Amino acid sequence: MGLIKMRPVPVFLIWILLLVTQETCGISKVRGADPQKLHLYENKEGFFHCLNSSQKVPYSSLNDDFCDCDDGTDEPGTAACDGSTFYCENIGYVPVNILSSQVNDGICDCCDGSDEWLGYVDCPNRCVQNGKERIEQMLAEVKIIKQGLKKREELKSLSSLRFSELVNKTKLLQVSIHEAEVLERKAKKELHWLEHVLRVIEARDIVANASVGNLSSHSSGDVVTTNEESSNDLGRTHSLQNEDDELNVNSEKTSDEVYKSTMRSDFVLETCQNISKVYTSSHMLLRLQKLFFDFLSKFPVLSNFFKGSQRKIDTEVLKLCISNLKEHLETLRSELEKNRTELERVQQYFSSDYGPENVFLALRDICLEVDSQGYHYKLCLLSHVTQDSINLGKFSQWDSNYTKMIFSDGTPCWNGPARSTVVNLLCGVNETILKVSEPSKCQYHFWMTTCAVCSVHEMKKLRDEANIILSNLNLTKGQKSNMAHKHDEL
Ligand code: MAN
């Protein structure tokens, strides 16, 4: 800031100054007017036509330190009109429009000092110096962008690798869940059958033991008739008989020969062992089916077995088989549960937006931590933010150009809304938090660097700015070649 000299300027002097400005420079220069709009400041038969309306005012009103046009355009060079602008030429640096209220306010706003034309303050021209400093700054920025762009390529490859991994994992999980579901259905059904068979055997044991007559003496024993003659288990046996019908038991079809070869204990045991093997390998569904159907297709001989008193089936083995099957079913279910949870977790990744070319995918779940203003902040990218143990929001959306991550729905503020956070992303080589603030209660702002937002466009903007500065710099030959060299670096 320059030094304020409180020197009263007589009004008549200001008028002379203004007149001189207008008369010597004419239309080629109107103080504070943007040169691109200079033609609009033409004297049209003694009038100035306000720029943004049809209003016209006497030409002498231009820059007379009194606001005549409603749109304020008659005072580009004074602070008389609110909201109008003053053009700083800033030769050697970048031209800029400042608010007219900044004109002659005792602060040097234009680097060429032109805004303080009443001389209340001494404003040495710093434009060339500013230009040089800005070029140096741009060089540093371009260096970071270049490194960032390189890192961004790596991040992109990492993201696309992660994307394919997620797709593959999803497919594998879906297949194995489907297989396990089929297997579970089969196992449940088969378990039900085995339990049914066991119940039938046990019930008939009871009937056989309680029966007055000798079952073996019945050539083609009618179990129901026998039961009717028998015990208090009568009702139960009736119902089991019905279940037996459901199994399509056809004793006529099964010969003793077949029974003997299949219903031995070792056959049942072997079958159970095979079942165990099958259930531990989810890829053997077909084998399992075959085994079970082979096995179960033999059950009809049970009727024969009871009628012929050739009971050899070992109910203990059947029980063991059932308990094995239950155990396998349990394992299958917990595996299924685990895979379903994992699939849900993996699928959550697909519900987020990872920006152009999915570049942000590799950053997801990366957590950055920082201590600021007495709090410990933790930012997990595209996931959630915390302040100590307080939730500052979970990731909800991006801004339109993927430079702000918006987190919402955090812990409610006392007597206020839910906490929320905006994370501003700036180009940088690494992921680092630069600053955290709470501009309004329970609304947090983070600034962080990441290569994900480095862009060629940003570099082009810097180059364009450098071109303007270089073309504005009033340089010697030597300075020019030095600057040209720097420009090449940009
Ligand atoms: C806590 C912090 C602060 C917040 C107040 C609001 O102290 O989360 O950031 O401003 O609560 O009561």
Short mmCIF file of C-alpha atoms and ligand atoms in Angstrom, two decimals:
data_model
loop_
_atom_site.label_atom_id
_atom_site.label_comp_id
_atom_site.label_asym_id
_atom_site.label_seq_id
_atom_site.Cartn_x
_atom_site.Cartn_y
_atom_site.Cartn_z
CA MET A 1 0.00 0.00 0.00
CA GLY A 2 1.32 3.46 -0.85
CA LEU A 3 1.75 6.37 1.54
CA ILE A 4 -1.38 8.55 1.88
CA LYS A 5 -0.72 12.22 1.43
CA MET A 6 -3.74 14.17 2.69
CA ARG A 7 -3.45 17.08 0.36
CA PRO A 8 -6.66 18.92 -0.46
CA VAL A 9 -7.11 19.50 -4.17
CA PRO A 10 -9.06 22.61 -5.17
CA VAL A 11 -12.16 21.79 -7.23
CA PHE A 12 -11.22 24.19 -10.05
CA LEU A 13 -7.93 22.29 -10.40
CA ILE A 14 -9.79 19.02 -10.83
CA TRP A 15 -11.87 20.61 -13.57
CA ILE A 16 -8.79 21.85 -15.37
CA LEU A 17 -7.28 18.40 -15.06
CA LEU A 18 -10.38 16.76 -16.43
CA LEU A 19 -10.65 19.19 -19.29
CA VAL A 20 -7.00 18.73 -20.16
CA THR A 21 -7.44 15.00 -20.17
CA GLN A 22 -10.38 15.27 -22.53
CA GLU A 23 -9.05 17.99 -24.76
CA THR A 24 -5.49 16.77 -25.22
CA CYS A 25 -6.42 13.14 -25.58
CA GLY A 26 -9.83 13.60 -27.17
CA ILE A 27 -11.56 10.36 -28.10
CA SER A 28 -8.23 8.56 -28.16
CA LYS A 29 -8.24 8.48 -24.39
CA VAL A 30 -11.05 8.80 -21.90
CA ARG A 31 -9.81 8.26 -18.38
CA GLY A 32 -10.81 4.87 -17.06
CA ALA A 33 -12.53 3.76 -20.26
CA ASP A 34 -11.73 0.34 -21.73
CA PRO A 35 -9.92 1.07 -25.07
CA GLN A 36 -12.10 -1.54 -26.74
CA LYS A 37 -15.15 0.58 -25.94
CA LEU A 38 -13.53 3.90 -26.70
CA HIS A 39 -15.55 4.46 -29.88
CA LEU A 40 -18.68 4.49 -27.73
CA TYR A 41 -17.41 7.57 -25.96
CA GLU A 42 -17.64 9.65 -29.11
CA ASN A 43 -19.12 13.16 -28.84
CA LYS A 44 -22.42 12.86 -30.67
CA GLU A 45 -23.63 16.39 -31.32
CA GLY A 46 -22.68 17.53 -27.88
CA PHE A 47 -24.03 14.43 -26.16
CA PHE A 48 -22.67 11.25 -24.63
CA HIS A 49 -24.88 8.19 -25.08
CA CYS A 50 -24.91 6.14 -21.90
CA LEU A 51 -23.55 2.68 -22.78
CA ASN A 52 -26.26 0.43 -21.39
CA SER A 53 -29.41 2.44 -21.94
CA SER A 54 -30.97 4.90 -24.38
CA GLN A 55 -30.24 7.77 -22.01
CA LYS A 56 -28.00 10.59 -23.28
CA VAL A 57 -26.33 13.32 -21.28
CA PRO A 58 -24.41 16.48 -22.26
CA TYR A 59 -20.94 15.49 -23.40
CA SER A 60 -19.46 17.75 -20.74
CA SER A 61 -20.94 15.38 -18.13
CA LEU A 62 -18.34 12.75 -19.03
CA ASN A 63 -16.01 12.18 -16.05
CA ASP A 64 -17.25 15.33 -14.31
CA ASP A 65 -17.30 13.49 -10.97
CA PHE A 66 -21.09 13.42 -10.99
CA CYS A 67 -23.14 10.39 -11.93
CA ASP A 68 -25.46 11.40 -14.81
CA CYS A 69 -26.19 8.10 -16.57
CA ASP A 70 -28.36 5.70 -14.59
CA ASP A 71 -26.03 2.89 -15.63
CA GLY A 72 -23.02 4.87 -14.37
CA THR A 73 -21.13 4.72 -17.67
CA ASP A 74 -20.48 8.46 -17.90
CA GLU A 75 -17.96 8.22 -15.03
CA PRO A 76 -15.39 5.57 -16.02
CA GLY A 77 -12.56 7.64 -14.56
CA THR A 78 -14.02 8.74 -11.21
CA ALA A 79 -15.61 7.13 -8.19
CA ALA A 80 -18.86 9.01 -8.72
CA CYS A 81 -20.99 6.10 -9.96
CA ASP A 82 -21.55 2.96 -7.92
CA GLY A 83 -20.95 -0.26 -9.80
CA SER A 84 -19.10 1.22 -12.76
CA THR A 85 -15.56 0.16 -13.62
CA PHE A 86 -12.19 1.79 -14.18
CA TYR A 87 -9.79 0.37 -16.75
CA CYS A 88 -6.14 0.07 -15.66
CA GLU A 89 -3.94 -0.04 -18.71
CA ASN A 90 -1.09 -1.61 -16.72
CA ILE A 91 1.43 -1.46 -19.54
CA GLY A 92 4.07 -4.09 -18.84
CA TYR A 93 1.62 -6.33 -17.04
CA VAL A 94 -2.03 -7.36 -17.48
CA PRO A 95 -4.77 -4.75 -18.08
CA VAL A 96 -7.58 -5.01 -15.59
CA ASN A 97 -10.94 -3.42 -14.77
CA ILE A 98 -11.35 -2.38 -11.16
CA LEU A 99 -14.43 -1.00 -9.40
CA SER A 100 -14.75 2.76 -9.80
CA SER A 101 -15.12 3.04 -6.05
CA GLN A 102 -11.43 2.12 -5.89
CA VAL A 103 -10.47 5.22 -7.85
CA ASN A 104 -8.66 7.81 -5.73
CA ASP A 105 -9.36 5.90 -2.56
CA GLY A 106 -5.74 6.20 -1.41
CA ILE A 107 -4.89 2.59 -2.31
CA CYS A 108 -2.80 1.66 -5.33
CA ASP A 109 -4.98 -0.85 -7.13
CA CYS A 110 -3.58 -0.64 -10.67
CA CYS A 111 0.09 -1.60 -10.94
CA ASP A 112 0.60 1.46 -13.13
CA GLY A 113 -0.89 3.69 -10.41
CA SER A 114 -3.41 5.18 -12.82
CA ASP A 115 -6.32 4.74 -10.40
CA GLU A 116 -4.79 7.23 -7.99
CA TRP A 117 -4.61 10.08 -10.49
CA LEU A 118 -5.46 12.74 -7.93
CA GLY A 119 -2.15 11.95 -6.28
CA TYR A 120 -3.40 11.41 -2.73
CA VAL A 121 -1.01 8.53 -2.64
CA ASP A 122 2.26 7.82 -4.35
CA CYS A 123 1.88 4.81 -6.62
CA PRO A 124 5.10 3.92 -8.42
CA ASN A 125 4.60 1.88 -11.56
CA ARG A 126 5.21 -1.75 -10.58
CA CYS A 127 3.82 -3.36 -13.73
CA VAL A 128 7.09 -4.57 -15.26
CA GLN A 129 8.23 -5.92 -11.90
CA ASN A 130 4.84 -7.60 -11.43
CA GLY A 131 5.06 -9.03 -14.92
CA LYS A 132 8.46 -10.55 -14.26
CA GLU A 133 7.34 -11.97 -10.93
CA ARG A 134 4.22 -13.39 -12.50
CA ILE A 135 6.26 -15.05 -15.24
CA GLU A 136 8.46 -16.68 -12.56
CA GLN A 137 5.35 -17.82 -10.69
CA MET A 138 3.87 -19.20 -13.89
CA LEU A 139 7.06 -21.09 -14.59
CA ALA A 140 6.74 -22.77 -11.20
CA GLU A 141 3.05 -23.50 -11.83
CA VAL A 142 3.73 -24.95 -15.27
CA LYS A 143 6.43 -27.18 -13.81
CA ILE A 144 3.92 -28.57 -11.32
CA ILE A 145 1.27 -29.02 -14.02
CA LYS A 146 3.75 -30.89 -16.21
CA GLN A 147 4.71 -33.23 -13.38
CA GLY A 148 1.05 -33.52 -12.38
CA LEU A 149 0.01 -34.46 -15.92
CA LYS A 150 2.58 -37.24 -15.91
CA LYS A 151 1.32 -38.52 -12.56
CA ARG A 152 -2.24 -38.20 -13.81
CA GLU A 153 -1.46 -40.68 -16.59
CA GLU A 154 -0.25 -43.16 -13.97
CA LEU A 155 -3.37 -42.53 -11.91
CA LYS A 156 -5.51 -43.16 -14.97
CA SER A 157 -3.84 -46.53 -15.62
CA LEU A 158 -4.24 -47.45 -11.96
CA SER A 159 -7.90 -46.49 -12.10
CA SER A 160 -8.57 -48.48 -15.23
CA LEU A 161 -6.80 -51.50 -13.70
CA ARG A 162 -8.91 -51.15 -10.59
CA PHE A 163 -12.03 -50.84 -12.71
CA SER A 164 -11.31 -54.11 -14.55
CA GLU A 165 -10.50 -55.79 -11.24
CA LEU A 166 -13.84 -54.67 -9.87
CA VAL A 167 -15.68 -55.87 -12.98
CA ASN A 168 -13.95 -59.26 -12.79
CA LYS A 169 -14.54 -59.57 -9.08
CA THR A 170 -18.22 -58.80 -9.59
CA LYS A 171 -18.52 -61.46 -12.28
CA LEU A 172 -16.72 -64.07 -10.18
CA LEU A 173 -18.83 -63.30 -7.13
CA GLN A 174 -22.04 -63.41 -9.16
CA VAL A 175 -21.11 -66.80 -10.64
CA SER A 176 -20.09 -68.28 -7.33
CA ILE A 177 -23.19 -66.91 -5.61
CA HIS A 178 -25.35 -68.40 -8.33
CA GLU A 179 -23.57 -71.76 -8.04
CA ALA A 180 -23.89 -71.72 -4.27
CA GLU A 181 -27.57 -70.80 -4.47
CA VAL A 182 -28.28 -73.72 -6.81
CA LEU A 183 -26.26 -75.97 -4.55
CA GLU A 184 -28.07 -74.69 -1.49
CA ARG A 185 -31.46 -75.35 -3.06
CA LYS A 186 -30.42 -78.89 -3.98
CA ALA A 187 -28.88 -79.54 -0.60
CA LYS A 188 -32.00 -78.31 1.17
CA LYS A 189 -34.20 -80.50 -0.98
CA GLU A 190 -32.00 -83.51 -0.52
CA LEU A 191 -31.71 -82.94 3.18
CA HIS A 192 -35.47 -82.83 3.32
CA TRP A 193 -35.63 -86.17 1.49
CA LEU A 194 -33.06 -87.83 3.69
CA GLU A 195 -34.86 -86.62 6.79
CA HIS A 196 -38.08 -87.93 5.36
CA VAL A 197 -36.55 -91.32 4.65
CA LEU A 198 -35.19 -91.46 8.19
CA ARG A 199 -38.61 -90.63 9.60
CA VAL A 200 -40.16 -93.38 7.48
CA ILE A 201 -37.61 -95.93 8.67
CA GLU A 202 -37.95 -94.91 12.29
CA ALA A 203 -41.74 -95.00 12.13
CA ARG A 204 -41.74 -98.42 10.58
CA ASP A 205 -39.31 -99.64 13.19
CA ILE A 206 -41.85 -98.60 15.79
CA VAL A 207 -44.61 -100.29 13.88
CA ALA A 208 -42.53 -103.40 13.38
CA ASN A 209 -41.67 -103.61 17.06
CA ALA A 210 -45.18 -102.93 18.24
CA SER A 211 -46.83 -105.21 15.72
CA VAL A 212 -48.52 -108.30 17.12
CA GLY A 213 -48.04 -110.26 13.95
CA ASN A 214 -44.77 -111.11 12.29
CA LEU A 215 -44.20 -108.76 9.40
CA SER A 216 -42.01 -111.26 7.62
CA SER A 217 -44.93 -113.67 7.33
CA HIS A 218 -46.80 -111.20 5.08
CA SER A 219 -45.90 -112.00 1.54
CA SER A 220 -46.99 -108.66 0.23
CA GLY A 221 -47.54 -106.81 3.47
CA ASP A 222 -49.95 -103.97 3.51
CA VAL A 223 -48.31 -101.60 5.93
CA VAL A 224 -51.42 -99.56 6.46
CA THR A 225 -53.43 -102.66 7.40
CA THR A 226 -50.68 -103.75 9.74
CA ASN A 227 -50.61 -100.35 11.31
CA GLU A 228 -54.34 -100.35 11.78
CA GLU A 229 -53.97 -103.48 13.75
CA SER A 230 -51.17 -102.13 15.81
CA SER A 231 -50.25 -99.49 18.26
CA ASN A 232 -50.66 -95.92 19.46
CA ASP A 233 -48.32 -94.88 16.57
CA LEU A 234 -51.18 -95.50 14.25
CA GLY A 235 -51.86 -91.88 13.31
CA ARG A 236 -48.19 -91.06 12.74
CA THR A 237 -47.66 -94.06 10.52
CA HIS A 238 -50.67 -93.10 8.41
CA SER A 239 -49.17 -89.73 7.77
CA LEU A 240 -45.77 -91.20 6.96
CA GLN A 241 -47.41 -93.61 4.59
CA ASN A 242 -48.70 -90.58 2.72
CA GLU A 243 -45.23 -89.07 2.60
CA ASP A 244 -43.98 -92.38 1.28
CA ASP A 245 -46.49 -92.07 -1.55
CA GLU A 246 -45.13 -88.67 -2.33
CA LEU A 247 -41.75 -90.24 -2.90
CA ASN A 248 -43.35 -92.46 -5.56
CA VAL A 249 -42.31 -95.56 -3.75
CA ASN A 250 -42.88 -98.45 -6.02
CA SER A 251 -41.93 -101.64 -4.31
CA GLU A 252 -42.88 -103.76 -7.30
CA LYS A 253 -40.16 -102.28 -9.42
CA THR A 254 -37.35 -103.01 -7.02
CA SER A 255 -36.06 -106.47 -6.69
CA ASP A 256 -34.29 -107.87 -3.66
CA GLU A 257 -31.26 -108.19 -5.85
CA VAL A 258 -31.09 -104.48 -6.48
CA TYR A 259 -31.72 -103.77 -2.85
CA LYS A 260 -28.92 -106.02 -1.71
CA SER A 261 -26.40 -104.38 -3.98
CA THR A 262 -27.33 -100.85 -3.10
CA MET A 263 -28.63 -100.58 0.43
CA ARG A 264 -25.67 -101.93 2.24
CA SER A 265 -24.29 -99.72 4.99
CA ASP A 266 -21.04 -99.25 3.16
CA PHE A 267 -22.93 -98.02 0.13
CA VAL A 268 -24.76 -95.46 2.23
CA LEU A 269 -21.52 -94.48 3.92
CA GLU A 270 -19.72 -94.17 0.63
CA THR A 271 -22.53 -92.06 -0.74
CA CYS A 272 -22.37 -89.83 2.29
CA GLN A 273 -18.66 -89.43 1.89
CA ASN A 274 -19.15 -88.52 -1.71
CA ILE A 275 -21.78 -86.01 -0.70
CA SER A 276 -19.26 -84.46 1.68
CA LYS A 277 -16.71 -84.17 -1.06
CA VAL A 278 -19.19 -82.67 -3.43
CA TYR A 279 -20.40 -80.10 -0.96
CA THR A 280 -16.93 -78.89 -0.24
CA SER A 281 -16.35 -78.28 -3.93
CA SER A 282 -18.88 -75.94 -5.40
CA HIS A 283 -17.94 -76.91 -8.96
CA MET A 284 -19.27 -80.40 -8.75
CA LEU A 285 -22.92 -79.71 -8.80
CA LEU A 286 -23.62 -82.11 -11.62
CA ARG A 287 -21.75 -84.88 -9.89
CA LEU A 288 -23.67 -84.20 -6.74
CA GLN A 289 -26.95 -84.37 -8.57
CA LYS A 290 -26.05 -87.66 -10.14
CA LEU A 291 -24.91 -89.14 -6.85
CA PHE A 292 -28.00 -88.04 -5.06
CA PHE A 293 -30.38 -89.18 -7.67
CA ASP A 294 -28.59 -92.50 -7.94
CA PHE A 295 -28.78 -92.79 -4.21
CA LEU A 296 -32.33 -91.66 -3.79
CA SER A 297 -33.60 -93.71 -6.69
CA LYS A 298 -32.83 -96.69 -4.53
CA PHE A 299 -35.01 -95.63 -1.63
CA PRO A 300 -38.15 -97.30 -2.96
CA VAL A 301 -36.63 -100.62 -1.89
CA LEU A 302 -37.17 -99.54 1.69
CA SER A 303 -40.74 -100.75 1.35
CA ASN A 304 -39.43 -104.12 0.27
CA PHE A 305 -36.99 -104.11 3.08
CA PHE A 306 -39.74 -103.78 5.65
CA LYS A 307 -42.00 -106.25 3.96
CA GLY A 308 -39.22 -108.79 3.56
CA SER A 309 -37.72 -108.28 7.03
CA GLN A 310 -34.34 -107.77 5.36
CA ARG A 311 -33.65 -104.53 7.09
CA LYS A 312 -30.05 -103.79 6.62
CA ILE A 313 -30.03 -100.06 6.26
CA ASP A 314 -28.11 -98.45 8.95
CA THR A 315 -30.13 -95.56 10.35
CA GLU A 316 -27.07 -94.39 12.20
CA VAL A 317 -25.25 -93.95 8.91
CA LEU A 318 -28.25 -92.13 7.52
CA LYS A 319 -28.23 -89.85 10.56
CA LEU A 320 -24.55 -89.22 10.10
CA CYS A 321 -25.21 -88.44 6.48
CA ILE A 322 -27.92 -85.96 7.47
CA SER A 323 -25.71 -84.30 10.02
CA ASN A 324 -22.86 -84.03 7.46
CA LEU A 325 -25.23 -82.55 4.96
CA LYS A 326 -26.48 -80.05 7.53
CA GLU A 327 -22.93 -79.07 8.32
CA HIS A 328 -22.15 -78.57 4.65
CA LEU A 329 -25.34 -76.61 4.19
CA GLU A 330 -24.27 -74.35 7.06
CA THR A 331 -20.83 -73.81 5.51
CA LEU A 332 -22.47 -73.14 2.18
CA ARG A 333 -24.82 -70.59 3.73
CA SER A 334 -22.10 -68.70 5.54
CA GLU A 335 -19.97 -68.67 2.37
CA LEU A 336 -22.98 -67.42 0.46
CA GLU A 337 -23.58 -64.70 3.05
CA LYS A 338 -19.93 -63.65 2.90
CA ASN A 339 -20.00 -63.49 -0.91
CA ARG A 340 -23.25 -61.55 -0.95
CA THR A 341 -21.83 -58.97 1.46
CA GLU A 342 -18.67 -58.73 -0.61
CA LEU A 343 -20.69 -58.33 -3.81
CA GLU A 344 -22.67 -55.53 -2.20
CA ARG A 345 -19.43 -53.83 -1.16
CA VAL A 346 -17.92 -54.20 -4.64
CA GLN A 347 -21.08 -53.01 -6.34
CA GLN A 348 -21.06 -49.85 -4.27
CA TYR A 349 -17.99 -48.83 -6.23
CA PHE A 350 -20.05 -48.72 -9.39
CA SER A 351 -22.60 -46.35 -7.94
CA SER A 352 -20.14 -43.43 -7.76
CA ASP A 353 -19.03 -41.04 -10.46
CA TYR A 354 -15.25 -41.14 -10.95
CA GLY A 355 -15.01 -38.29 -13.42
CA PRO A 356 -13.55 -38.27 -16.92
CA GLU A 357 -11.94 -41.61 -17.78
CA ASN A 358 -12.71 -42.77 -14.23
CA VAL A 359 -9.51 -41.04 -13.15
CA PHE A 360 -10.70 -40.61 -9.54
CA LEU A 361 -11.38 -44.31 -9.00
CA ALA A 362 -7.84 -45.02 -7.80
CA LEU A 363 -8.22 -42.24 -5.22
CA ARG A 364 -11.33 -43.68 -3.66
CA ASP A 365 -10.86 -44.58 0.00
CA ILE A 366 -7.48 -42.89 0.19
CA CYS A 367 -7.59 -41.04 3.52
CA LEU A 368 -5.69 -37.83 4.28
CA GLU A 369 -5.35 -36.42 7.78
CA VAL A 370 -4.55 -32.99 9.13
CA ASP A 371 -4.67 -31.12 12.44
CA SER A 372 -6.19 -27.68 12.20
CA GLN A 373 -7.65 -25.21 14.72
CA GLY A 374 -7.61 -27.76 17.51
CA TYR A 375 -9.36 -30.51 15.54
CA HIS A 376 -8.14 -33.64 13.83
CA TYR A 377 -9.63 -33.87 10.35
CA LYS A 378 -9.74 -37.02 8.26
CA LEU A 379 -10.76 -36.87 4.63
CA CYS A 380 -11.41 -40.19 2.88
CA LEU A 381 -11.71 -39.31 -0.78
CA LEU A 382 -15.08 -40.03 -2.40
CA SER A 383 -16.18 -41.59 0.84
CA HIS A 384 -16.49 -39.49 4.03
CA VAL A 385 -15.00 -36.72 6.17
CA THR A 386 -14.59 -36.56 9.94
CA GLN A 387 -13.60 -33.96 12.52
CA ASP A 388 -12.37 -35.96 15.53
CA SER A 389 -15.31 -38.33 15.99
CA ILE A 390 -17.84 -36.03 14.31
CA ASN A 391 -19.10 -36.92 10.86
CA LEU A 392 -18.69 -33.99 8.45
CA GLY A 393 -20.56 -35.71 5.64
CA LYS A 394 -20.42 -38.57 3.20
CA PHE A 395 -19.61 -38.10 -0.45
CA SER A 396 -22.71 -37.07 -2.36
CA GLN A 397 -21.75 -35.32 -5.60
CA TRP A 398 -19.28 -33.44 -7.78
CA ASP A 399 -19.47 -29.90 -9.07
CA SER A 400 -19.92 -29.63 -12.83
CA ASN A 401 -16.21 -29.71 -13.73
CA TYR A 402 -14.94 -32.22 -11.19
CA THR A 403 -12.92 -29.79 -9.10
CA LYS A 404 -15.06 -29.95 -5.96
CA MET A 405 -16.11 -33.03 -4.01
CA ILE A 406 -19.27 -32.35 -2.05
CA PHE A 407 -19.95 -34.28 1.16
CA SER A 408 -23.30 -33.96 2.90
CA ASP A 409 -25.55 -35.41 5.57
CA GLY A 410 -23.03 -35.32 8.39
CA THR A 411 -23.74 -35.12 12.12
CA PRO A 412 -26.44 -32.46 12.69
CA CYS A 413 -25.14 -29.15 13.98
CA TRP A 414 -26.53 -28.07 17.31
CA ASN A 415 -29.73 -26.21 16.49
CA GLY A 416 -28.72 -26.22 12.86
CA PRO A 417 -28.44 -28.22 9.63
CA ALA A 418 -26.48 -31.42 9.05
CA ARG A 419 -22.73 -30.81 8.71
CA SER A 420 -21.40 -30.67 5.16
CA THR A 421 -18.04 -30.26 3.46
CA VAL A 422 -16.75 -28.99 0.14
CA VAL A 423 -13.32 -30.22 -0.91
CA ASN A 424 -11.64 -27.96 -3.49
CA LEU A 425 -9.16 -29.76 -5.70
CA LEU A 426 -6.09 -27.99 -7.05
CA CYS A 427 -3.46 -29.33 -9.39
CA GLY A 428 -0.48 -30.81 -7.57
CA VAL A 429 1.82 -33.79 -7.83
CA ASN A 430 0.64 -35.50 -4.63
CA GLU A 431 -2.55 -35.74 -2.60
CA THR A 432 -2.06 -33.22 0.22
CA ILE A 433 -4.46 -31.13 2.30
CA LEU A 434 -3.43 -27.47 2.11
CA LYS A 435 -6.05 -25.87 4.29
CA VAL A 436 -9.26 -26.50 6.24
CA SER A 437 -11.75 -23.83 7.25
CA GLU A 438 -15.28 -23.49 8.58
CA PRO A 439 -16.54 -20.35 6.79
CA SER A 440 -19.98 -20.73 8.29
CA LYS A 441 -21.09 -22.86 11.19
CA CYS A 442 -20.89 -26.59 10.45
CA GLN A 443 -19.98 -25.97 6.80
CA TYR A 444 -16.40 -26.94 6.13
CA HIS A 445 -14.07 -26.19 3.26
CA PHE A 446 -10.95 -28.17 2.41
CA TRP A 447 -8.30 -27.31 -0.16
CA MET A 448 -6.17 -30.14 -1.37
CA THR A 449 -3.83 -30.91 -4.24
CA THR A 450 -4.08 -33.90 -6.54
CA CYS A 451 -2.73 -34.70 -9.97
CA ALA A 452 -6.22 -35.84 -10.99
CA VAL A 453 -7.24 -32.25 -11.75
CA CYS A 454 -4.08 -31.16 -13.59
CA SER A 455 -5.07 -30.25 -17.11
CA VAL A 456 -3.56 -29.24 -20.40
CA HIS A 457 -6.24 -26.57 -20.53
CA GLU A 458 -4.84 -25.01 -17.34
CA MET A 459 -1.40 -24.99 -18.90
CA LYS A 460 -2.78 -23.32 -22.03
CA LYS A 461 -4.40 -20.62 -19.92
CA LEU A 462 -1.05 -19.91 -18.28
CA ARG A 463 0.64 -19.74 -21.68
CA ASP A 464 -1.97 -17.27 -22.92
CA GLU A 465 -1.46 -15.12 -19.86
CA ALA A 466 2.30 -15.29 -20.32
CA ASN A 467 1.88 -14.14 -23.91
CA ILE A 468 -0.09 -11.11 -22.81
CA ILE A 469 2.46 -10.21 -20.18
CA LEU A 470 5.39 -10.70 -22.52
CA SER A 471 3.80 -8.61 -25.21
CA ASN A 472 3.07 -5.88 -22.63
CA LEU A 473 6.53 -5.87 -21.14
CA ASN A 474 8.60 -3.02 -22.41
CA LEU A 475 11.83 -5.00 -22.58
CA THR A 476 15.33 -4.35 -23.79
CA LYS A 477 16.75 -6.71 -26.42
CA GLY A 478 18.65 -8.73 -23.81
CA GLN A 479 15.67 -8.92 -21.49
CA LYS A 480 13.53 -10.01 -24.41
CA SER A 481 15.75 -12.94 -25.30
CA ASN A 482 15.91 -13.95 -21.62
CA MET A 483 12.13 -13.81 -21.40
CA ALA A 484 11.71 -15.61 -24.69
CA HIS A 485 13.76 -18.40 -23.20
CA LYS A 486 11.48 -18.46 -20.16
CA HIS A 487 8.46 -18.42 -22.40
CA ASP A 488 9.80 -21.51 -24.14
CA GLU A 489 9.82 -23.22 -20.77
CA LEU A 490 6.15 -22.46 -20.34
C1 MAN B 1 -18.18 -28.59 17.20
C2 MAN B 1 -17.39 -28.54 15.92
C3 MAN B 1 -17.37 -27.15 15.32
C4 MAN B 1 -18.77 -26.62 15.18
C5 MAN B 1 -19.52 -26.71 16.50
C6 MAN B 1 -20.98 -26.31 16.33
O1 MAN B 1 -17.53 -27.91 18.20
O2 MAN B 1 -17.98 -29.44 15.03
O3 MAN B 1 -16.73 -27.18 14.07
O4 MAN B 1 -18.77 -25.28 14.76
O5 MAN B 1 -19.47 -28.04 16.99
O6 MAN B 1 -21.65 -26.34 17.51
#
